[in-house]
Amino acid sequence: MSKIKVSTPLVELDGDEMTRIIWEKIKEELILPYLDIDLKYFDLHVSNRDKTDDGVTIDAALAIKEFGVGVKCATITPDAERVKEYSLKKAWASPNATIRSILDGTVIRKPIMISNIPPAVKSWKSPITIARHAYGDIYKAKEMEISEPGLVELVYTSSETDAEVRIPVHEFEGPGVVMGMHNTSSSIKSFAKSCISYALAEKIDLWFCAKDTISKVYHAKFRQEFEALANQREADFKSAGISFKYFLIDDAVAQLMKSEGGMLLALMNYDGDVMSDMVASGFGSLGLMTSVLVSPDGKYEYEAAHGTVKRHYYKHLKGEETSTNSIASIFAWTGALAKRGELDENKELVEFAAKLERAVVKTVESGFMTGDLASITSAAKPVKLQTTEFIMKVKESL
Ligand code: NAP
Ligand code: MG
């Protein structure tokens, strides 16, 4: 066959460890033989981030801003142990956090469903997609331990008039703890905007959940921003045939367990952190969870939700066989290619991405899978394949 021409460059961000090995193989076997594509390559290997003083991460984010769509391999977020392991100058920031702040994006995670990998919840028939607001709240909170009786207050000082507002938090009669947290209207608005764009593009209902009965200012602010933006786009919701619903978070959780799935669940930072891990394991394996960073102005970065699968990589380095699931990484490529195709109105490219996804699903459905899936599948006699064998089996289906 002749290669499909892709007219706009795609930004590629390479990564670390086991996923870097998978990445190379996917590109070599499943992408480059079929596409005539200009990949703007950025090597986010932790040593190269170190060498460039993390400049390569910033350049990659700017390239996504310029070209609109990127695809990213999992990367190490260095901690003290990694600094030693790779002799790094310092523990550089998480690349995902850096890219997210440059694109002002929201992370949306969606599980891949395969008929012989049954979800833990019987009623779930369609993927439950989760958008987590990844700014503020307890993740940027200031905390204090109180050891003696005393008054804790919230104090706001206007930088324009120096006027002060004070609210008592608690009059401590003995030891305790206290926390101050914040969010900004602009971040909440961007989050709501990204969620609404995604729900409209995917034509799935949008549920926003919080606890505004208890938090009548903080949580209520989120609800107000979502409702205001959703009201403005009412006509778009109607023509997409979808709805916006507000739920109390505890009600949403109860509804979710009885639902068929198929919605975008927009959640505040902590709820999103917790619920995304629950939903991921509910749908089977981390190897089946995809992730996309969506910016409010319509830039997209696709990746697998899992990390670099360090444990498997160390086995690989010792020359042992590994059975690492490449599905979420393959779907990062197909997600990015389909979006590129959609933006460029390149039908052939959109079709190629869909075919590659079907080839993956068909491979698993015919009983060939990696170890993580073999242990949970409903298939009678699953064949457990090694990392590369699985990719080659997908190529055969394709
Ligand atoms: P991980 O890569 O998510 O893997 C944790 C465990 O989950 C693995 O040991 C494996 O379990 C299972 N697993 C995850 N993905 C799998 C796959 N594709 N196929 C089969 N099993 C899979 O987390 P980690 O090993 O704790 O973290 C390694 C590095 O990843 C860290 O340096 C962290 O900073 C980074 N990280 C990056 C991202 C990102 O770039 N988006 C996200 C998270 C973490 P078994 O060992 O039981 O088989
Ligand atoms: Mg978590």
Tab-separated table of N, CA, C and O in Angstrom, residues 181-298:
chain	number	residue	atom	x	y	z
A	181	MET	N	-6.599	26.446	51.791
A	181	MET	CA	-6.423	26.125	50.372
A	181	MET	C	-7.138	27.132	49.495
A	181	MET	O	-7.954	27.923	49.958
A	182	HIS	N	-6.793	27.092	48.207
A	182	HIS	CA	-7.355	28.108	47.309
A	182	HIS	C	-7.582	27.540	45.917
A	182	HIS	O	-7.054	26.483	45.561
A	183	ASN	N	-8.350	28.259	45.143
A	183	ASN	CA	-8.384	28.067	43.698
A	183	ASN	C	-8.640	29.412	43.057
A	183	ASN	O	-8.952	30.371	43.754
A	184	THR	N	-8.459	29.511	41.734
A	184	THR	CA	-8.673	30.798	41.075
A	184	THR	C	-9.813	30.674	40.069
A	184	THR	O	-9.991	29.615	39.448
A	185	SER	N	-10.554	31.758	39.903
A	185	SER	CA	-11.674	31.745	38.960
A	185	SER	C	-11.195	31.401	37.559
A	185	SER	O	-11.867	30.675	36.830
A	186	SER	N	-10.007	31.915	37.186
A	186	SER	CA	-9.559	31.668	35.815
A	186	SER	C	-9.244	30.189	35.598
A	186	SER	O	-9.547	29.627	34.548
A	187	SER	N	-8.663	29.543	36.617
A	187	SER	CA	-8.363	28.120	36.469
A	187	SER	C	-9.650	27.295	36.410
A	187	SER	O	-9.760	26.345	35.631
A	188	ILE	N	-10.622	27.665	37.233
A	188	ILE	CA	-11.898	26.936	37.227
A	188	ILE	C	-12.585	27.105	35.875
A	188	ILE	O	-13.095	26.139	35.294
A	189	LYS	N	-12.538	28.330	35.347
A	189	LYS	CA	-13.167	28.601	34.033
A	189	LYS	C	-12.503	27.789	32.931
A	189	LYS	O	-13.173	27.219	32.070
A	190	SER	N	-11.149	27.767	32.938
A	190	SER	CA	-10.420	26.997	31.910
A	190	SER	C	-10.811	25.524	31.994
A	190	SER	O	-11.003	24.866	30.977
A	191	PHE	N	-10.908	25.034	33.216
A	191	PHE	CA	-11.273	23.631	33.438
A	191	PHE	C	-12.665	23.360	32.857
A	191	PHE	O	-12.854	22.426	32.081
A	192	ALA	N	-13.610	24.215	33.209
A	192	ALA	CA	-14.987	24.038	32.713
A	192	ALA	C	-15.009	24.092	31.182
A	192	ALA	O	-15.655	23.280	30.523
A	193	LYS	N	-14.222	25.022	30.632
A	193	LYS	CA	-14.192	25.190	29.172
A	193	LYS	C	-13.634	23.939	28.480
A	193	LYS	O	-14.187	23.461	27.499
A	194	SER	N	-12.519	23.412	29.040
A	194	SER	CA	-11.914	22.201	28.459
A	194	SER	C	-12.891	21.031	28.527
A	194	SER	O	-13.018	20.261	27.574
A	195	CYS	N	-13.565	20.880	29.661
A	195	CYS	CA	-14.504	19.763	29.829
A	195	CYS	C	-15.659	19.877	28.842
A	195	CYS	O	-16.064	18.885	28.225
A	196	ILE	N	-16.172	21.081	28.690
A	196	ILE	CA	-17.295	21.281	27.773
A	196	ILE	C	-16.864	21.013	26.327
A	196	ILE	O	-17.561	20.328	25.581
A	197	SER	N	-15.669	21.515	25.938
A	197	SER	CA	-15.188	21.252	24.561
A	197	SER	C	-15.079	19.754	24.328
A	197	SER	O	-15.445	19.252	23.264
A	198	TYR	N	-14.523	19.038	25.321
A	198	TYR	CA	-14.320	17.595	25.153
A	198	TYR	C	-15.661	16.866	25.042
A	198	TYR	O	-15.847	16.032	24.163
A	199	ALA	N	-16.612	17.206	25.929
A	199	ALA	CA	-17.922	16.545	25.908
A	199	ALA	C	-18.617	16.789	24.570
A	199	ALA	O	-19.202	15.870	23.991
A	200	LEU	N	-18.498	18.015	24.071
A	200	LEU	CA	-19.134	18.329	22.787
A	200	LEU	C	-18.460	17.579	21.638
A	200	LEU	O	-19.124	17.045	20.756
A	201	ALA	N	-17.108	17.545	21.670
A	201	ALA	CA	-16.376	16.866	20.594
A	201	ALA	C	-16.684	15.370	20.590
A	201	ALA	O	-16.823	14.752	19.536
A	202	GLU	N	-16.790	14.783	21.781
A	202	GLU	CA	-17.012	13.331	21.875
A	202	GLU	C	-18.493	12.967	21.904
A	202	GLU	O	-18.836	11.787	21.899
A	203	LYS	N	-19.334	13.991	22.003
A	203	LYS	CA	-20.789	13.794	22.117
A	203	LYS	C	-21.161	12.855	23.270
A	203	LYS	O	-21.836	11.842	23.084
A	204	ILE	N	-20.663	13.190	24.458
A	204	ILE	CA	-21.021	12.424	25.661
A	204	ILE	C	-21.533	13.392	26.724
A	204	ILE	O	-21.087	14.538	26.784
A	205	ASP	N	-22.482	12.917	27.546
A	205	ASP	CA	-23.034	13.750	28.614
A	205	ASP	C	-21.926	14.204	29.553
A	205	ASP	O	-20.953	13.481	29.779
A	206	LEU	N	-22.116	15.397	30.106
A	206	LEU	CA	-21.145	15.933	31.055
A	206	LEU	C	-21.781	15.988	32.443
A	206	LEU	O	-22.840	16.578	32.619
A	207	TRP	N	-21.132	15.323	33.398
A	207	TRP	CA	-21.562	15.408	34.791
A	207	TRP	C	-20.506	16.199	35.550
A	207	TRP	O	-19.342	15.811	35.536
A	208	PHE	N	-20.932	17.269	36.213
A	208	PHE	CA	-19.993	17.917	37.122
A	208	PHE	C	-20.451	17.643	38.547
A	208	PHE	O	-21.632	17.772	38.861
A	209	CYS	N	-19.531	17.229	39.396
A	209	CYS	CA	-19.902	16.816	40.747
A	209	CYS	C	-19.073	17.566	41.787
A	209	CYS	O	-17.857	17.707	41.626
A	210	ALA	N	-19.721	18.022	42.835
A	210	ALA	CA	-19.020	18.651	43.954
A	210	ALA	C	-19.896	18.528	45.199
A	210	ALA	O	-20.830	17.715	45.204
A	211	LYS	N	-19.600	19.292	46.212
A	211	LYS	CA	-20.355	19.185	47.469
A	211	LYS	C	-20.779	20.584	47.884
A	211	LYS	O	-20.359	21.079	48.929
A	212	ASP	N	-21.569	21.244	47.067
A	212	ASP	CA	-21.903	22.639	47.331
A	212	ASP	C	-22.952	22.823	48.426
A	212	ASP	O	-23.214	23.934	48.840
A	213	THR	N	-23.538	21.698	48.907
A	213	THR	CA	-24.452	21.822	50.043
A	213	THR	C	-23.660	22.128	51.312
A	213	THR	O	-24.155	22.783	52.214
A	214	ILE	N	-22.430	21.645	51.367
A	214	ILE	CA	-21.583	21.863	52.537
A	214	ILE	C	-20.671	23.064	52.305
A	214	ILE	O	-20.567	23.941	53.134
A	215	SER	N	-20.025	23.096	51.142
A	215	SER	CA	-19.109	24.189	50.835
A	215	SER	C	-19.853	25.187	49.964
A	215	SER	O	-19.809	25.110	48.733
A	216	LYS	N	-20.520	26.130	50.622
A	216	LYS	CA	-21.444	27.015	49.919
A	216	LYS	C	-20.754	28.139	49.153
A	216	LYS	O	-21.397	28.871	48.412
A	217	VAL	N	-19.444	28.310	49.365
A	217	VAL	CA	-18.701	29.317	48.608
A	217	VAL	C	-17.711	28.649	47.657
A	217	VAL	O	-17.737	28.873	46.457
A	218	TYR	N	-16.869	27.787	48.204
A	218	TYR	CA	-15.756	27.196	47.439
A	218	TYR	C	-16.282	26.233	46.371
A	218	TYR	O	-16.114	26.459	45.168
A	219	HIS	N	-16.944	25.175	46.809
A	219	HIS	CA	-17.493	24.215	45.843
A	219	HIS	C	-18.574	24.875	44.987
A	219	HIS	O	-18.696	24.594	43.799
A	220	ALA	N	-19.344	25.776	45.616
A	220	ALA	CA	-20.417	26.451	44.874
A	220	ALA	C	-19.843	27.258	43.702
A	220	ALA	O	-20.457	27.354	42.643
A	221	LYS	N	-18.638	27.810	43.901
A	221	LYS	CA	-17.990	28.588	42.826
A	221	LYS	C	-17.777	27.716	41.590
A	221	LYS	O	-18.023	28.143	40.458
A	222	PHE	N	-17.309	26.493	41.808
A	222	PHE	CA	-17.102	25.561	40.689
A	222	PHE	C	-18.430	25.310	39.969
A	222	PHE	O	-18.500	25.348	38.747
A	223	ARG	N	-19.469	25.042	40.767
A	223	ARG	CA	-20.770	24.758	40.166
A	223	ARG	C	-21.251	25.937	39.319
A	223	ARG	O	-21.699	25.768	38.194
A	224	GLN	N	-21.098	27.167	39.901
A	224	GLN	CA	-21.550	28.368	39.181
A	224	GLN	C	-20.821	28.530	37.847
A	224	GLN	O	-21.429	28.821	36.824
A	225	GLU	N	-19.490	28.341	37.862
A	225	GLU	CA	-18.719	28.523	36.630
A	225	GLU	C	-19.133	27.489	35.580
A	225	GLU	O	-19.259	27.810	34.403
A	226	PHE	N	-19.319	26.248	36.015
A	226	PHE	CA	-19.747	25.206	35.064
A	226	PHE	C	-21.118	25.531	34.493
A	226	PHE	O	-21.339	25.453	33.288
A	227	GLU	N	-22.055	25.896	35.388
A	227	GLU	CA	-23.419	26.156	34.925
A	227	GLU	C	-23.461	27.360	33.987
A	227	GLU	O	-24.159	27.340	32.972
A	228	ALA	N	-22.681	28.401	34.315
A	228	ALA	CA	-22.692	29.605	33.468
A	228	ALA	C	-22.202	29.269	32.064
A	228	ALA	O	-22.823	29.633	31.062
A	229	LEU	N	-21.072	28.537	31.983
A	229	LEU	CA	-20.521	28.191	30.663
A	229	LEU	C	-21.416	27.218	29.911
A	229	LEU	O	-21.603	27.343	28.701
A	230	ALA	N	-21.969	26.251	30.647
A	230	ALA	CA	-22.852	25.275	30.000
A	230	ALA	C	-24.104	25.967	29.456
A	230	ALA	O	-24.570	25.648	28.351
A	231	ASN	N	-24.609	26.957	30.209
A	231	ASN	CA	-25.780	27.708	29.723
A	231	ASN	C	-25.475	28.454	28.436
A	231	ASN	O	-26.275	28.460	27.508
A	232	GLN	N	-24.265	29.075	28.395
A	232	GLN	CA	-23.862	29.793	27.171
A	232	GLN	C	-23.823	28.872	25.959
A	232	GLN	O	-24.028	29.305	24.835
A	233	ARG	N	-23.472	27.597	26.190
A	233	ARG	CA	-23.328	26.651	25.071
A	233	ARG	C	-24.561	25.761	24.911
A	233	ARG	O	-24.472	24.691	24.303
A	234	GLU	N	-25.683	26.195	25.473
A	234	GLU	CA	-26.886	25.370	25.489
A	234	GLU	C	-27.250	24.842	24.096
A	234	GLU	O	-27.573	23.660	23.921
A	235	ALA	N	-27.172	25.740	23.110
A	235	ALA	CA	-27.541	25.344	21.744
A	235	ALA	C	-26.607	24.245	21.235
A	235	ALA	O	-27.050	23.293	20.578
A	236	ASP	N	-25.299	24.366	21.564
A	236	ASP	CA	-24.323	23.345	21.135
A	236	ASP	C	-24.604	21.998	21.791
A	236	ASP	O	-24.491	20.957	21.159
A	237	PHE	N	-24.961	22.053	23.084
A	237	PHE	CA	-25.305	20.811	23.782
A	237	PHE	C	-26.495	20.149	23.097
A	237	PHE	O	-26.503	18.941	22.872
A	238	LYS	N	-27.477	20.982	22.764
A	238	LYS	CA	-28.688	20.466	22.132
A	238	LYS	C	-28.356	19.809	20.792
A	238	LYS	O	-28.763	18.678	20.531
A	239	SER	N	-27.560	20.511	19.982
A	239	SER	CA	-27.311	19.951	18.647
A	239	SER	C	-26.404	18.717	18.721
A	239	SER	O	-26.435	17.862	17.838
A	240	ALA	N	-25.587	18.624	19.783
A	240	ALA	CA	-24.772	17.404	19.953
A	240	ALA	C	-25.603	16.275	20.577
A	240	ALA	O	-25.135	15.133	20.673
A	241	GLY	N	-26.807	16.607	21.043
A	241	GLY	CA	-27.677	15.589	21.644
A	241	GLY	C	-27.200	15.128	23.016
A	241	GLY	O	-27.423	13.985	23.413
A	242	ILE	N	-26.507	16.016	23.715
A	242	ILE	CA	-25.992	15.644	25.040
A	242	ILE	C	-26.493	16.625	26.097
A	242	ILE	O	-27.023	17.677	25.766
A	243	SER	N	-26.305	16.259	27.372
A	243	SER	CA	-26.764	17.166	28.407
A	243	SER	C	-25.670	17.436	29.428
A	243	SER	O	-24.698	16.688	29.553
A	244	PHE	N	-25.865	18.540	30.162
A	244	PHE	CA	-24.999	18.862	31.285
A	244	PHE	C	-25.807	18.636	32.551
A	244	PHE	O	-26.939	19.096	32.656
A	245	LYS	N	-25.231	17.896	33.511
A	245	LYS	CA	-25.935	17.676	34.772
A	245	LYS	C	-25.013	17.983	35.935
A	245	LYS	O	-23.823	17.663	35.884
A	246	TYR	N	-25.598	18.591	36.976
A	246	TYR	CA	-24.843	18.774	38.206
A	246	TYR	C	-25.289	17.731	39.222
A	246	TYR	O	-26.492	17.496	39.392
A	247	PHE	N	-24.332	17.085	39.858
A	247	PHE	CA	-24.637	16.111	40.912
A	247	PHE	C	-23.857	16.453	42.178
A	247	PHE	O	-22.723	16.935	42.091
A	248	LEU	N	-24.443	16.144	43.311
A	248	LEU	CA	-23.640	16.134	44.533
A	248	LEU	C	-22.707	14.941	44.397
A	248	LEU	O	-23.120	13.883	43.907
A	249	ILE	N	-21.462	15.081	44.838
A	249	ILE	CA	-20.460	14.042	44.591
A	249	ILE	C	-20.886	12.670	45.119
A	249	ILE	O	-20.690	11.645	44.468
A	250	ASP	N	-21.513	12.622	46.300
A	250	ASP	CA	-21.903	11.311	46.840
A	250	ASP	C	-23.060	10.704	46.044
A	250	ASP	O	-23.107	9.497	45.806
A	251	ASP	N	-23.964	11.554	45.576
A	251	ASP	CA	-25.048	11.082	44.723
A	251	ASP	C	-24.465	10.535	43.408
A	251	ASP	O	-24.837	9.461	42.927
A	252	ALA	N	-23.473	11.263	42.850
A	252	ALA	CA	-22.867	10.855	41.577
A	252	ALA	C	-22.239	9.470	41.694
A	252	ALA	O	-22.381	8.626	40.806
A	253	VAL	N	-21.548	9.245	42.808
A	253	VAL	CA	-20.880	7.955	43.013
A	253	VAL	C	-21.915	6.829	43.030
A	253	VAL	O	-21.731	5.778	42.398
A	254	ALA	N	-23.035	7.075	43.737
A	254	ALA	CA	-24.091	6.063	43.803
A	254	ALA	C	-24.707	5.836	42.416
A	254	ALA	O	-24.902	4.693	41.995
A	255	GLN	N	-24.963	6.926	41.681
A	255	GLN	CA	-25.541	6.812	40.332
A	255	GLN	C	-24.609	6.040	39.394
A	255	GLN	O	-25.040	5.243	38.576
A	256	LEU	N	-23.305	6.333	39.556
A	256	LEU	CA	-22.294	5.754	38.682
A	256	LEU	C	-22.302	4.225	38.724
A	256	LEU	O	-22.151	3.554	37.712
A	257	MET	N	-22.479	3.681	39.929
A	257	MET	CA	-22.438	2.236	40.120
A	257	MET	C	-23.640	1.542	39.496
A	257	MET	O	-23.623	0.337	39.300
A	258	LYS	N	-24.701	2.308	39.220
A	258	LYS	CA	-25.883	1.714	38.601
A	258	LYS	C	-25.965	2.070	37.122
A	258	LYS	O	-26.847	1.604	36.427
A	259	SER	N	-25.045	2.953	36.662
A	259	SER	CA	-25.176	3.474	35.299
A	259	SER	C	-24.513	2.558	34.278
A	259	SER	O	-23.776	1.632	34.633
A	260	GLU	N	-24.772	2.839	33.009
A	260	GLU	CA	-24.114	2.095	31.924
A	260	GLU	C	-22.791	2.734	31.541
A	260	GLU	O	-22.101	2.242	30.663
A	261	GLY	N	-22.454	3.878	32.167
A	261	GLY	CA	-21.237	4.594	31.806
A	261	GLY	C	-21.493	5.485	30.601
A	261	GLY	O	-22.644	5.818	30.300
A	262	GLY	N	-20.410	5.869	29.920
A	262	GLY	CA	-20.573	6.649	28.701
A	262	GLY	C	-20.624	8.148	28.908
A	262	GLY	O	-20.913	8.888	27.980
A	263	MET	N	-20.307	8.616	30.144
A	263	MET	CA	-20.334	10.060	30.375
A	263	MET	C	-18.939	10.595	30.676
A	263	MET	O	-18.017	9.839	30.936
A	264	LEU	N	-18.810	11.940	30.618
A	264	LEU	CA	-17.596	12.587	31.097
A	264	LEU	C	-17.884	13.095	32.505
A	264	LEU	O	-18.795	13.889	32.712
A	265	LEU	N	-17.105	12.609	33.449
A	265	LEU	CA	-17.259	12.993	34.840
A	265	LEU	C	-16.220	14.079	35.121
A	265	LEU	O	-15.031	13.803	35.070
A	266	ALA	N	-16.671	15.305	35.373
A	266	ALA	CA	-15.733	16.396	35.658
A	266	ALA	C	-15.633	16.556	37.161
A	266	ALA	O	-16.655	16.729	37.835
A	267	LEU	N	-14.406	16.464	37.681
A	267	LEU	CA	-14.241	16.418	39.131
A	267	LEU	C	-13.192	17.404	39.626
A	267	LEU	O	-12.204	17.688	38.939
A	268	MET	N	-13.420	17.866	40.838
A	268	MET	CA	-12.417	18.698	41.502
A	268	MET	C	-11.182	17.826	41.754
A	268	MET	O	-11.238	16.614	41.684
A	269	ASN	N	-10.072	18.525	42.057
A	269	ASN	CA	-8.753	17.904	42.084
A	269	ASN	C	-8.665	16.591	42.901
A	269	ASN	O	-8.242	15.550	42.384
A	270	TYR	N	-9.097	16.649	44.137
A	270	TYR	CA	-8.965	15.473	45.009
A	270	TYR	C	-9.918	14.356	44.576
A	270	TYR	O	-9.530	13.179	44.496
A	271	ASP	N	-11.166	14.716	44.269
A	271	ASP	CA	-12.138	13.715	43.815
A	271	ASP	C	-11.621	13.024	42.553
A	271	ASP	O	-11.742	11.814	42.393
A	272	GLY	N	-11.036	13.819	41.656
A	272	GLY	CA	-10.517	13.283	40.392
A	272	GLY	C	-9.357	12.337	40.625
A	272	GLY	O	-9.233	11.299	39.977
A	273	ASP	N	-8.493	12.691	41.561
A	273	ASP	CA	-7.341	11.864	41.912
A	273	ASP	C	-7.830	10.482	42.370
A	273	ASP	O	-7.389	9.434	41.874
A	274	VAL	N	-8.785	10.489	43.278
A	274	VAL	CA	-9.272	9.245	43.867
A	274	VAL	C	-10.113	8.441	42.860
A	274	VAL	O	-9.888	7.252	42.648
A	275	MET	N	-11.051	9.131	42.236
A	275	MET	CA	-11.997	8.427	41.361
A	275	MET	C	-11.335	7.887	40.100
A	275	MET	O	-11.761	6.875	39.557
A	276	SER	N	-10.283	8.563	39.609
A	276	SER	CA	-9.670	8.078	38.379
A	276	SER	C	-8.970	6.746	38.637
A	276	SER	O	-8.981	5.863	37.784
A	277	ASP	N	-8.383	6.589	39.821
A	277	ASP	CA	-7.744	5.311	40.131
A	277	ASP	C	-8.791	4.221	40.343
A	277	ASP	O	-8.594	3.066	39.953
A	278	MET	N	-9.931	4.593	40.936
A	278	MET	CA	-10.985	3.594	41.130
A	278	MET	C	-11.549	3.146	39.781
A	278	MET	O	-11.707	1.954	39.530
A	279	VAL	N	-11.827	4.116	38.921
A	279	VAL	CA	-12.397	3.774	37.612
A	279	VAL	C	-11.393	2.968	36.779
A	279	VAL	O	-11.754	1.993	36.120
A	280	ALA	N	-10.103	3.341	36.863
A	280	ALA	CA	-9.078	2.609	36.099
A	280	ALA	C	-9.055	1.144	36.501
A	280	ALA	O	-9.076	0.251	35.651
A	281	SER	N	-9.048	0.875	37.799
A	281	SER	CA	-8.993	-0.534	38.182
A	281	SER	C	-10.338	-1.203	37.929
A	281	SER	O	-10.389	-2.396	37.637
A	282	GLY	N	-11.431	-0.436	37.987
A	282	GLY	CA	-12.749	-0.982	37.692
A	282	GLY	C	-12.886	-1.461	36.251
A	282	GLY	O	-13.659	-2.368	35.957
A	283	PHE	N	-12.106	-0.838	35.356
A	283	PHE	CA	-12.176	-1.240	33.952
A	283	PHE	C	-11.107	-2.260	33.583
A	283	PHE	O	-10.986	-2.629	32.430
A	284	GLY	N	-10.305	-2.696	34.535
A	284	GLY	CA	-9.406	-3.801	34.244
A	284	GLY	C	-7.957	-3.558	34.566
A	284	GLY	O	-7.445	-4.075	35.538
A	285	SER	N	-7.258	-2.737	33.772
A	285	SER	CA	-5.823	-2.628	33.951
A	285	SER	C	-5.372	-1.213	33.625
A	285	SER	O	-5.961	-0.541	32.774
A	286	LEU	N	-4.305	-0.788	34.287
A	286	LEU	CA	-3.704	0.508	33.960
A	286	LEU	C	-3.261	0.536	32.492
A	286	LEU	O	-3.219	1.580	31.868
A	287	GLY	N	-2.949	-0.631	31.979
A	287	GLY	CA	-2.522	-0.739	30.579
A	287	GLY	C	-3.643	-0.459	29.591
A	287	GLY	O	-3.420	-0.409	28.381
A	288	LEU	N	-4.854	-0.258	30.094
A	288	LEU	CA	-5.996	0.050	29.224
A	288	LEU	C	-6.506	1.468	29.443
A	288	LEU	O	-7.579	1.824	28.980
A	289	MET	N	-5.732	2.286	30.166
A	289	MET	CA	-6.221	3.630	30.462
A	289	MET	C	-5.475	4.667	29.633
A	289	MET	O	-4.255	4.749	29.682
A	290	THR	N	-6.217	5.430	28.848
A	290	THR	CA	-5.602	6.472	28.033
A	290	THR	C	-5.807	7.822	28.710
A	290	THR	O	-6.654	7.974	29.586
A	291	SER	N	-5.048	8.777	28.278
A	291	SER	CA	-5.083	10.084	28.901
A	291	SER	C	-4.851	11.154	27.835
A	291	SER	O	-4.012	10.972	26.951
A	292	VAL	N	-5.615	12.226	27.908
A	292	VAL	CA	-5.375	13.316	26.962
A	292	VAL	C	-5.431	14.636	27.710
A	292	VAL	O	-6.287	14.832	28.574
A	293	LEU	N	-4.473	15.491	27.399
A	293	LEU	CA	-4.446	16.827	27.971
A	293	LEU	C	-5.138	17.749	26.972
A	293	LEU	O	-4.713	17.832	25.814
A	294	VAL	N	-6.217	18.390	27.407
A	294	VAL	CA	-6.985	19.262	26.506
A	294	VAL	C	-6.875	20.692	27.006
A	294	VAL	O	-7.191	20.970	28.163
A	295	SER	N	-6.408	21.606	26.170
A	295	SER	CA	-6.319	22.993	26.604
A	295	SER	C	-7.609	23.717	26.234
A	295	SER	O	-8.312	23.304	25.310
A	296	PRO	N	-7.935	24.793	26.949
A	296	PRO	CA	-9.197	25.487	26.660
A	296	PRO	C	-9.249	26.048	25.231
A	296	PRO	O	-10.330	26.251	24.696
A	297	ASP	N	-8.073	26.290	24.617
A	297	ASP	CA	-8.096	26.794	23.243
A	297	ASP	C	-7.895	25.680	22.211
A	297	ASP	O	-7.514	25.933	21.063
A	298	GLY	N	-8.137	24.428	22.632
A	298	GLY	CA	-8.180	23.342	21.657
A	298	GLY	C	-6.831	22.782	21.208
A	298	GLY	O	-6.628	22.495	20.031
